[in-house]
Amino acid sequence: MHPKRRVVERSLAWLTAHRRLARDYERDPAVFEALIRWDAINTMVRQFDRGGPATRQPAGPPARPINSLLKHSLSCLAAEYGGLDS
């Protein structure tokens, strides 16, 4: 078995766990690409939030709610770029 095959298959399984990506309902390829990106970002945020790989069934409650993680990230970006009022 190729070493990268498992990584690719696992990533595709995570993406197809999202209902909108299980079938190709979108007519515009750009919309489908945006959905793939959004779901990949969602998977990575869950992985960072839990401190381990993203799973379908969490072992327990997350250490920090995802909303607070996203708010913290946005506040860091706002501080770095001098606000979001541009």
PDB file of N, CA and C in Angstrom:
ATOM      1  N   MET A   1       0.844  -1.175   0.000  1.00  0.00           N
ATOM      2  CA  MET A   1       0.000   0.000   0.000  1.00  0.00           C
ATOM      3  C   MET A   1       0.890   1.240   0.000  1.00  0.00           C
ATOM      4  N   HIS A   2       0.522   2.179  -0.812  1.00  0.00           N
ATOM      5  CA  HIS A   2       1.281   3.426  -0.911  1.00  0.00           C
ATOM      6  C   HIS A   2       1.081   4.236   0.378  1.00  0.00           C
ATOM      7  N   PRO A   3       2.155   4.809   0.959  1.00  0.00           N
ATOM      8  CA  PRO A   3       2.019   5.499   2.248  1.00  0.00           C
ATOM      9  C   PRO A   3       1.073   6.700   2.221  1.00  0.00           C
ATOM     10  N   LYS A   4       0.972   7.382   1.099  1.00  0.00           N
ATOM     11  CA  LYS A   4       0.111   8.570   1.039  1.00  0.00           C
ATOM     12  C   LYS A   4      -1.351   8.204   0.769  1.00  0.00           C
ATOM     13  N   ARG A   5      -1.600   6.969   0.358  1.00  0.00           N
ATOM     14  CA  ARG A   5      -2.959   6.569   0.000  1.00  0.00           C
ATOM     15  C   ARG A   5      -3.898   6.667   1.197  1.00  0.00           C
ATOM     16  N   ARG A   6      -3.428   6.246   2.359  1.00  0.00           N
ATOM     17  CA  ARG A   6      -4.258   6.289   3.561  1.00  0.00           C
ATOM     18  C   ARG A   6      -4.645   7.719   3.904  1.00  0.00           C
ATOM     19  N   VAL A   7      -3.706   8.636   3.766  1.00  0.00           N
ATOM     20  CA  VAL A   7      -3.970  10.043   4.070  1.00  0.00           C
ATOM     21  C   VAL A   7      -5.023  10.601   3.119  1.00  0.00           C
ATOM     22  N   VAL A   8      -4.893  10.286   1.843  1.00  0.00           N
ATOM     23  CA  VAL A   8      -5.849  10.782   0.849  1.00  0.00           C
ATOM     24  C   VAL A   8      -7.227  10.179   1.093  1.00  0.00           C
ATOM     25  N   GLU A   9      -7.301   8.873   1.333  1.00  0.00           N
ATOM     26  CA  GLU A   9      -8.589   8.228   1.559  1.00  0.00           C
ATOM     27  C   GLU A   9      -9.250   8.746   2.826  1.00  0.00           C
ATOM     28  N   ARG A  10      -8.472   8.978   3.873  1.00  0.00           N
ATOM     29  CA  ARG A  10      -9.028   9.513   5.117  1.00  0.00           C
ATOM     30  C   ARG A  10      -9.576  10.918   4.897  1.00  0.00           C
ATOM     31  N   SER A  11      -8.828  11.742   4.153  1.00  0.00           N
ATOM     32  CA  SER A  11      -9.280  13.108   3.881  1.00  0.00           C
ATOM     33  C   SER A  11     -10.567  13.108   3.066  1.00  0.00           C
ATOM     34  N   LEU A  12     -10.645  12.244   2.062  1.00  0.00           N
ATOM     35  CA  LEU A  12     -11.867  12.152   1.261  1.00  0.00           C
ATOM     36  C   LEU A  12     -13.041  11.647   2.099  1.00  0.00           C
ATOM     37  N   ALA A  13     -12.780  10.739   3.023  1.00  0.00           N
ATOM     38  CA  ALA A  13     -13.847  10.249   3.899  1.00  0.00           C
ATOM     39  C   ALA A  13     -14.364  11.366   4.795  1.00  0.00           C
ATOM     40  N   TRP A  14     -13.467  12.199   5.314  1.00  0.00           N
ATOM     41  CA  TRP A  14     -13.902  13.338   6.137  1.00  0.00           C
ATOM     42  C   TRP A  14     -14.755  14.292   5.323  1.00  0.00           C
ATOM     43  N   LEU A  15     -14.354  14.548   4.079  1.00  0.00           N
ATOM     44  CA  LEU A  15     -15.115  15.484   3.256  1.00  0.00           C
ATOM     45  C   LEU A  15     -16.484  14.923   2.877  1.00  0.00           C
ATOM     46  N   THR A  16     -16.559  13.636   2.549  1.00  0.00           N
ATOM     47  CA  THR A  16     -17.848  13.066   2.162  1.00  0.00           C
ATOM     48  C   THR A  16     -18.757  12.852   3.362  1.00  0.00           C
ATOM     49  N   ALA A  17     -18.250  13.013   4.575  1.00  0.00           N
ATOM     50  CA  ALA A  17     -19.110  12.959   5.756  1.00  0.00           C
ATOM     51  C   ALA A  17     -20.043  14.166   5.791  1.00  0.00           C
ATOM     52  N   HIS A  18     -19.670  15.238   5.103  1.00  0.00           N
ATOM     53  CA  HIS A  18     -20.530  16.414   5.014  1.00  0.00           C
ATOM     54  C   HIS A  18     -21.592  16.149   3.951  1.00  0.00           C
ATOM     55  N   ARG A  19     -22.841  16.362   4.307  1.00  0.00           N
ATOM     56  CA  ARG A  19     -23.972  15.971   3.473  1.00  0.00           C
ATOM     57  C   ARG A  19     -23.940  16.581   2.081  1.00  0.00           C
ATOM     58  N   ARG A  20     -23.576  17.854   1.968  1.00  0.00           N
ATOM     59  CA  ARG A  20     -23.604  18.523   0.657  1.00  0.00           C
ATOM     60  C   ARG A  20     -22.509  18.010  -0.274  1.00  0.00           C
ATOM     61  N   LEU A  21     -21.488  17.360   0.274  1.00  0.00           N
ATOM     62  CA  LEU A  21     -20.413  16.862  -0.575  1.00  0.00           C
ATOM     63  C   LEU A  21     -20.574  15.386  -0.934  1.00  0.00           C
ATOM     64  N   ALA A  22     -21.576  14.722  -0.347  1.00  0.00           N
ATOM     65  CA  ALA A  22     -21.776  13.310  -0.655  1.00  0.00           C
ATOM     66  C   ALA A  22     -22.201  13.124  -2.115  1.00  0.00           C
ATOM     67  N   ARG A  23     -22.956  14.081  -2.635  1.00  0.00           N
ATOM     68  CA  ARG A  23     -23.368  14.080  -4.045  1.00  0.00           C
ATOM     69  C   ARG A  23     -23.061  15.452  -4.619  1.00  0.00           C
ATOM     70  N   ASP A  24     -22.877  15.497  -5.917  1.00  0.00           N
ATOM     71  CA  ASP A  24     -22.570  16.770  -6.579  1.00  0.00           C
ATOM     72  C   ASP A  24     -23.881  17.413  -7.034  1.00  0.00           C
ATOM     73  N   TYR A  25     -24.460  18.254  -6.165  1.00  0.00           N
ATOM     74  CA  TYR A  25     -25.715  18.930  -6.481  1.00  0.00           C
ATOM     75  C   TYR A  25     -25.486  20.273  -7.165  1.00  0.00           C
ATOM     76  N   GLU A  26     -24.306  20.809  -7.070  1.00  0.00           N
ATOM     77  CA  GLU A  26     -24.037  22.156  -7.559  1.00  0.00           C
ATOM     78  C   GLU A  26     -23.802  22.155  -9.064  1.00  0.00           C
ATOM     79  N   ARG A  27     -24.340  23.163  -9.740  1.00  0.00           N
ATOM     80  CA  ARG A  27     -24.124  23.305 -11.180  1.00  0.00           C
ATOM     81  C   ARG A  27     -22.830  24.057 -11.463  1.00  0.00           C
ATOM     82  N   ASP A  28     -22.491  24.986 -10.599  1.00  0.00           N
ATOM     83  CA  ASP A  28     -21.301  25.811 -10.793  1.00  0.00           C
ATOM     84  C   ASP A  28     -20.109  25.151 -10.083  1.00  0.00           C
ATOM     85  N   PRO A  29     -19.048  24.808 -10.797  1.00  0.00           N
ATOM     86  CA  PRO A  29     -17.888  24.184 -10.156  1.00  0.00           C
ATOM     87  C   PRO A  29     -17.258  25.061  -9.075  1.00  0.00           C
ATOM     88  N   ALA A  30     -17.358  26.382  -9.220  1.00  0.00           N
ATOM     89  CA  ALA A  30     -16.777  27.278  -8.212  1.00  0.00           C
ATOM     90  C   ALA A  30     -17.501  27.137  -6.874  1.00  0.00           C
ATOM     91  N   VAL A  31     -18.816  26.914  -6.908  1.00  0.00           N
ATOM     92  CA  VAL A  31     -19.579  26.725  -5.672  1.00  0.00           C
ATOM     93  C   VAL A  31     -19.160  25.418  -5.006  1.00  0.00           C
ATOM     94  N   PHE A  32     -19.011  24.367  -5.804  1.00  0.00           N
ATOM     95  CA  PHE A  32     -18.594  23.080  -5.249  1.00  0.00           C
ATOM     96  C   PHE A  32     -17.186  23.176  -4.654  1.00  0.00           C
ATOM     97  N   GLU A  33     -16.299  23.894  -5.334  1.00  0.00           N
ATOM     98  CA  GLU A  33     -14.948  24.090  -4.807  1.00  0.00           C
ATOM     99  C   GLU A  33     -14.987  24.863  -3.497  1.00  0.00           C
ATOM    100  N   ALA A  34     -15.850  25.876  -3.413  1.00  0.00           N
ATOM    101  CA  ALA A  34     -15.974  26.650  -2.174  1.00  0.00           C
ATOM    102  C   ALA A  34     -16.490  25.772  -1.035  1.00  0.00           C
ATOM    103  N   LEU A  35     -17.441  24.870  -1.338  1.00  0.00           N
ATOM    104  CA  LEU A  35     -17.942  23.962  -0.310  1.00  0.00           C
ATOM    105  C   LEU A  35     -16.840  23.029   0.177  1.00  0.00           C
ATOM    106  N   ILE A  36     -16.017  22.547  -0.733  1.00  0.00           N
ATOM    107  CA  ILE A  36     -14.908  21.675  -0.342  1.00  0.00           C
ATOM    108  C   ILE A  36     -13.946  22.433   0.562  1.00  0.00           C
ATOM    109  N   ARG A  37     -13.625  23.664   0.182  1.00  0.00           N
ATOM    110  CA  ARG A  37     -12.724  24.467   1.015  1.00  0.00           C
ATOM    111  C   ARG A  37     -13.332  24.726   2.389  1.00  0.00           C
ATOM    112  N   TRP A  38     -14.623  25.081   2.425  1.00  0.00           N
ATOM    113  CA  TRP A  38     -15.286  25.375   3.689  1.00  0.00           C
ATOM    114  C   TRP A  38     -15.273  24.141   4.599  1.00  0.00           C
ATOM    115  N   ASP A  39     -15.589  22.969   4.055  1.00  0.00           N
ATOM    116  CA  ASP A  39     -15.599  21.758   4.857  1.00  0.00           C
ATOM    117  C   ASP A  39     -14.195  21.352   5.300  1.00  0.00           C
ATOM    118  N   ALA A  40     -13.193  21.594   4.460  1.00  0.00           N
ATOM    119  CA  ALA A  40     -11.812  21.298   4.857  1.00  0.00           C
ATOM    120  C   ALA A  40     -11.384  22.221   5.996  1.00  0.00           C
ATOM    121  N   ILE A  41     -11.753  23.492   5.911  1.00  0.00           N
ATOM    122  CA  ILE A  41     -11.438  24.433   6.995  1.00  0.00           C
ATOM    123  C   ILE A  41     -12.153  24.009   8.267  1.00  0.00           C
ATOM    124  N   ASN A  42     -13.410  23.611   8.148  1.00  0.00           N
ATOM    125  CA  ASN A  42     -14.174  23.158   9.305  1.00  0.00           C
ATOM    126  C   ASN A  42     -13.504  21.951   9.959  1.00  0.00           C
ATOM    127  N   THR A  43     -13.049  21.009   9.152  1.00  0.00           N
ATOM    128  CA  THR A  43     -12.371  19.824   9.677  1.00  0.00           C
ATOM    129  C   THR A  43     -11.075  20.201  10.385  1.00  0.00           C
ATOM    130  N   MET A  44     -10.299  21.116   9.786  1.00  0.00           N
ATOM    131  CA  MET A  44      -9.038  21.527  10.413  1.00  0.00           C
ATOM    132  C   MET A  44      -9.276  22.279  11.715  1.00  0.00           C
ATOM    133  N   VAL A  45     -10.298  23.132  11.754  1.00  0.00           N
ATOM    134  CA  VAL A  45     -10.596  23.875  12.984  1.00  0.00           C
ATOM    135  C   VAL A  45     -10.995  22.914  14.090  1.00  0.00           C
ATOM    136  N   ARG A  46     -11.817  21.910  13.756  1.00  0.00           N
ATOM    137  CA  ARG A  46     -12.180  20.912  14.765  1.00  0.00           C
ATOM    138  C   ARG A  46     -10.953  20.153  15.255  1.00  0.00           C
ATOM    139  N   GLN A  47     -10.034  19.852  14.337  1.00  0.00           N
ATOM    140  CA  GLN A  47      -8.823  19.133  14.719  1.00  0.00           C
ATOM    141  C   GLN A  47      -7.961  19.986  15.646  1.00  0.00           C
ATOM    142  N   PHE A  48      -7.790  21.258  15.329  1.00  0.00           N
ATOM    143  CA  PHE A  48      -7.000  22.140  16.184  1.00  0.00           C
ATOM    144  C   PHE A  48      -7.684  22.355  17.522  1.00  0.00           C
ATOM    145  N   ASP A  49      -9.007  22.448  17.515  1.00  0.00           N
ATOM    146  CA  ASP A  49      -9.765  22.704  18.730  1.00  0.00           C
ATOM    147  C   ASP A  49      -9.648  21.532  19.698  1.00  0.00           C
ATOM    148  N   ARG A  50      -9.661  20.324  19.178  1.00  0.00           N
ATOM    149  CA  ARG A  50      -9.600  19.138  20.029  1.00  0.00           C
ATOM    150  C   ARG A  50      -8.177  18.715  20.362  1.00  0.00           C
ATOM    151  N   GLY A  51      -7.216  19.202  19.620  1.00  0.00           N
ATOM    152  CA  GLY A  51      -5.834  18.821  19.878  1.00  0.00           C
ATOM    153  C   GLY A  51      -5.476  17.466  19.304  1.00  0.00           C
ATOM    154  N   GLY A  52      -6.262  16.958  18.379  1.00  0.00           N
ATOM    155  CA  GLY A  52      -5.997  15.666  17.765  1.00  0.00           C
ATOM    156  C   GLY A  52      -6.736  15.573  16.455  1.00  0.00           C
ATOM    157  N   PRO A  53      -6.725  14.408  15.830  1.00  0.00           N
ATOM    158  CA  PRO A  53      -7.406  14.271  14.552  1.00  0.00           C
ATOM    159  C   PRO A  53      -8.915  14.450  14.701  1.00  0.00           C
ATOM    160  N   ALA A  54      -9.527  14.976  13.666  1.00  0.00           N
ATOM    161  CA  ALA A  54     -10.971  15.169  13.671  1.00  0.00           C
ATOM    162  C   ALA A  54     -11.660  13.815  13.560  1.00  0.00           C
ATOM    163  N   THR A  55     -12.669  13.598  14.381  1.00  0.00           N
ATOM    164  CA  THR A  55     -13.436  12.357  14.353  1.00  0.00           C
ATOM    165  C   THR A  55     -14.910  12.701  14.225  1.00  0.00           C
ATOM    166  N   ARG A  56     -15.681  11.732  13.798  1.00  0.00           N
ATOM    167  CA  ARG A  56     -17.125  11.980  13.672  1.00  0.00           C
ATOM    168  C   ARG A  56     -17.783  12.054  15.037  1.00  0.00           C
ATOM    169  N   GLN A  57     -17.353  11.237  15.981  1.00  0.00           N
ATOM    170  CA  GLN A  57     -17.930  11.207  17.315  1.00  0.00           C
ATOM    171  C   GLN A  57     -16.860  11.646  18.309  1.00  0.00           C
ATOM    172  N   PRO A  58     -17.004  12.832  18.902  1.00  0.00           N
ATOM    173  CA  PRO A  58     -15.984  13.278  19.845  1.00  0.00           C
ATOM    174  C   PRO A  58     -15.959  12.390  21.082  1.00  0.00           C
ATOM    175  N   ALA A  59     -14.770  12.191  21.628  1.00  0.00           N
ATOM    176  CA  ALA A  59     -14.606  11.373  22.821  1.00  0.00           C
ATOM    177  C   ALA A  59     -15.203  12.063  24.039  1.00  0.00           C
ATOM    178  N   GLY A  60     -15.180  13.369  24.047  1.00  0.00           N
ATOM    179  CA  GLY A  60     -15.722  14.142  25.155  1.00  0.00           C
ATOM    180  C   GLY A  60     -15.943  15.563  24.705  1.00  0.00           C
ATOM    181  N   PRO A  61     -16.326  16.426  25.631  1.00  0.00           N
ATOM    182  CA  PRO A  61     -16.533  17.817  25.227  1.00  0.00           C
ATOM    183  C   PRO A  61     -15.217  18.465  24.830  1.00  0.00           C
ATOM    184  N   PRO A  62     -15.244  19.350  23.823  1.00  0.00           N
ATOM    185  CA  PRO A  62     -14.004  20.010  23.413  1.00  0.00           C
ATOM    186  C   PRO A  62     -13.471  20.910  24.514  1.00  0.00           C
ATOM    187  N   ALA A  63     -12.158  21.074  24.526  1.00  0.00           N
ATOM    188  CA  ALA A  63     -11.523  21.900  25.547  1.00  0.00           C
ATOM    189  C   ALA A  63     -11.977  23.348  25.428  1.00  0.00           C
ATOM    190  N   ARG A  64     -12.090  23.850  24.220  1.00  0.00           N
ATOM    191  CA  ARG A  64     -12.574  25.204  23.957  1.00  0.00           C
ATOM    192  C   ARG A  64     -13.640  25.120  22.887  1.00  0.00           C
ATOM    193  N   PRO A  65     -14.778  25.775  23.091  1.00  0.00           N
ATOM    194  CA  PRO A  65     -15.782  25.761  22.027  1.00  0.00           C
ATOM    195  C   PRO A  65     -15.232  26.382  20.747  1.00  0.00           C
ATOM    196  N   ILE A  66     -15.687  25.890  19.621  1.00  0.00           N
ATOM    197  CA  ILE A  66     -15.192  26.367  18.333  1.00  0.00           C
ATOM    198  C   ILE A  66     -15.496  27.844  18.151  1.00  0.00           C
ATOM    199  N   ASN A  67     -16.649  28.297  18.638  1.00  0.00           N
ATOM    200  CA  ASN A  67     -16.991  29.711  18.492  1.00  0.00           C
ATOM    201  C   ASN A  67     -15.952  30.601  19.163  1.00  0.00           C
ATOM    202  N   SER A  68     -15.493  30.225  20.354  1.00  0.00           N
ATOM    203  CA  SER A  68     -14.490  31.054  21.030  1.00  0.00           C
ATOM    204  C   SER A  68     -13.161  30.995  20.289  1.00  0.00           C
ATOM    205  N   LEU A  69     -12.845  29.851  19.689  1.00  0.00           N
ATOM    206  CA  LEU A  69     -11.616  29.746  18.907  1.00  0.00           C
ATOM    207  C   LEU A  69     -11.676  30.662  17.689  1.00  0.00           C
ATOM    208  N   LEU A  70     -12.821  30.677  16.996  1.00  0.00           N
ATOM    209  CA  LEU A  70     -12.968  31.549  15.833  1.00  0.00           C
ATOM    210  C   LEU A  70     -12.962  33.018  16.235  1.00  0.00           C
ATOM    211  N   LYS A  71     -13.615  33.361  17.356  1.00  0.00           N
ATOM    212  CA  LYS A  71     -13.610  34.748  17.829  1.00  0.00           C
ATOM    213  C   LYS A  71     -12.194  35.184  18.175  1.00  0.00           C
ATOM    214  N   HIS A  72     -11.443  34.291  18.805  1.00  0.00           N
ATOM    215  CA  HIS A  72     -10.056  34.609  19.152  1.00  0.00           C
ATOM    216  C   HIS A  72      -9.231  34.830  17.888  1.00  0.00           C
ATOM    217  N   SER A  73      -9.413  33.974  16.885  1.00  0.00           N
ATOM    218  CA  SER A  73      -8.668  34.124  15.631  1.00  0.00           C
ATOM    219  C   SER A  73      -9.009  35.437  14.946  1.00  0.00           C
ATOM    220  N   LEU A  74     -10.302  35.792  14.929  1.00  0.00           N
ATOM    221  CA  LEU A  74     -10.709  37.049  14.308  1.00  0.00           C
ATOM    222  C   LEU A  74     -10.169  38.250  15.067  1.00  0.00           C
ATOM    223  N   SER A  75     -10.153  38.180  16.401  1.00  0.00           N
ATOM    224  CA  SER A  75      -9.626  39.311  17.167  1.00  0.00           C
ATOM    225  C   SER A  75      -8.120  39.454  16.945  1.00  0.00           C
ATOM    226  N   CYS A  76      -7.407  38.345  16.784  1.00  0.00           N
ATOM    227  CA  CYS A  76      -5.967  38.418  16.487  1.00  0.00           C
ATOM    228  C   CYS A  76      -5.739  39.042  15.117  1.00  0.00           C
ATOM    229  N   LEU A  77      -6.551  38.656  14.136  1.00  0.00           N
ATOM    230  CA  LEU A  77      -6.428  39.255  12.806  1.00  0.00           C
ATOM    231  C   LEU A  77      -6.751  40.743  12.842  1.00  0.00           C
ATOM    232  N   ALA A  78      -7.783  41.110  13.597  1.00  0.00           N
ATOM    233  CA  ALA A  78      -8.158  42.520  13.692  1.00  0.00           C
ATOM    234  C   ALA A  78      -7.040  43.323  14.345  1.00  0.00           C
ATOM    235  N   ALA A  79      -6.413  42.760  15.377  1.00  0.00           N
ATOM    236  CA  ALA A  79      -5.317  43.464  16.041  1.00  0.00           C
ATOM    237  C   ALA A  79      -4.109  43.586  15.116  1.00  0.00           C
ATOM    238  N   GLU A  80      -3.859  42.544  14.329  1.00  0.00           N
ATOM    239  CA  GLU A  80      -2.701  42.560  13.437  1.00  0.00           C
ATOM    240  C   GLU A  80      -2.874  43.553  12.297  1.00  0.00           C
ATOM    241  N   TYR A  81      -4.087  43.640  11.767  1.00  0.00           N
ATOM    242  CA  TYR A  81      -4.319  44.499  10.608  1.00  0.00           C
ATOM    243  C   TYR A  81      -4.967  45.832  10.967  1.00  0.00           C
ATOM    244  N   GLY A  82      -5.095  46.125  12.234  1.00  0.00           N
ATOM    245  CA  GLY A  82      -5.622  47.418  12.648  1.00  0.00           C
ATOM    246  C   GLY A  82      -7.121  47.544  12.498  1.00  0.00           C
ATOM    247  N   GLY A  83      -7.843  46.463  12.641  1.00  0.00           N
ATOM    248  CA  GLY A  83      -9.299  46.515  12.577  1.00  0.00           C
ATOM    249  C   GLY A  83      -9.825  45.979  11.269  1.00  0.00           C
ATOM    250  N   LEU A  84     -11.124  45.775  11.256  1.00  0.00           N
ATOM    251  CA  LEU A  84     -11.772  45.217  10.075  1.00  0.00           C
ATOM    252  C   LEU A  84     -12.649  46.248   9.371  1.00  0.00           C
ATOM    253  N   ASP A  85     -12.470  47.537   9.652  1.00  0.00           N
ATOM    254  CA  ASP A  85     -13.327  48.585   9.098  1.00  0.00           C
ATOM    255  C   ASP A  85     -12.867  49.087   7.751  1.00  0.00           C
ATOM    256  N   SER A  86     -11.913  48.474   7.100  1.00  0.00           N
ATOM    257  CA  SER A  86     -11.375  48.973   5.833  1.00  0.00           C
ATOM    258  C   SER A  86     -12.383  48.882   4.728  1.00  0.00           C
TER     259      SER A  86
END
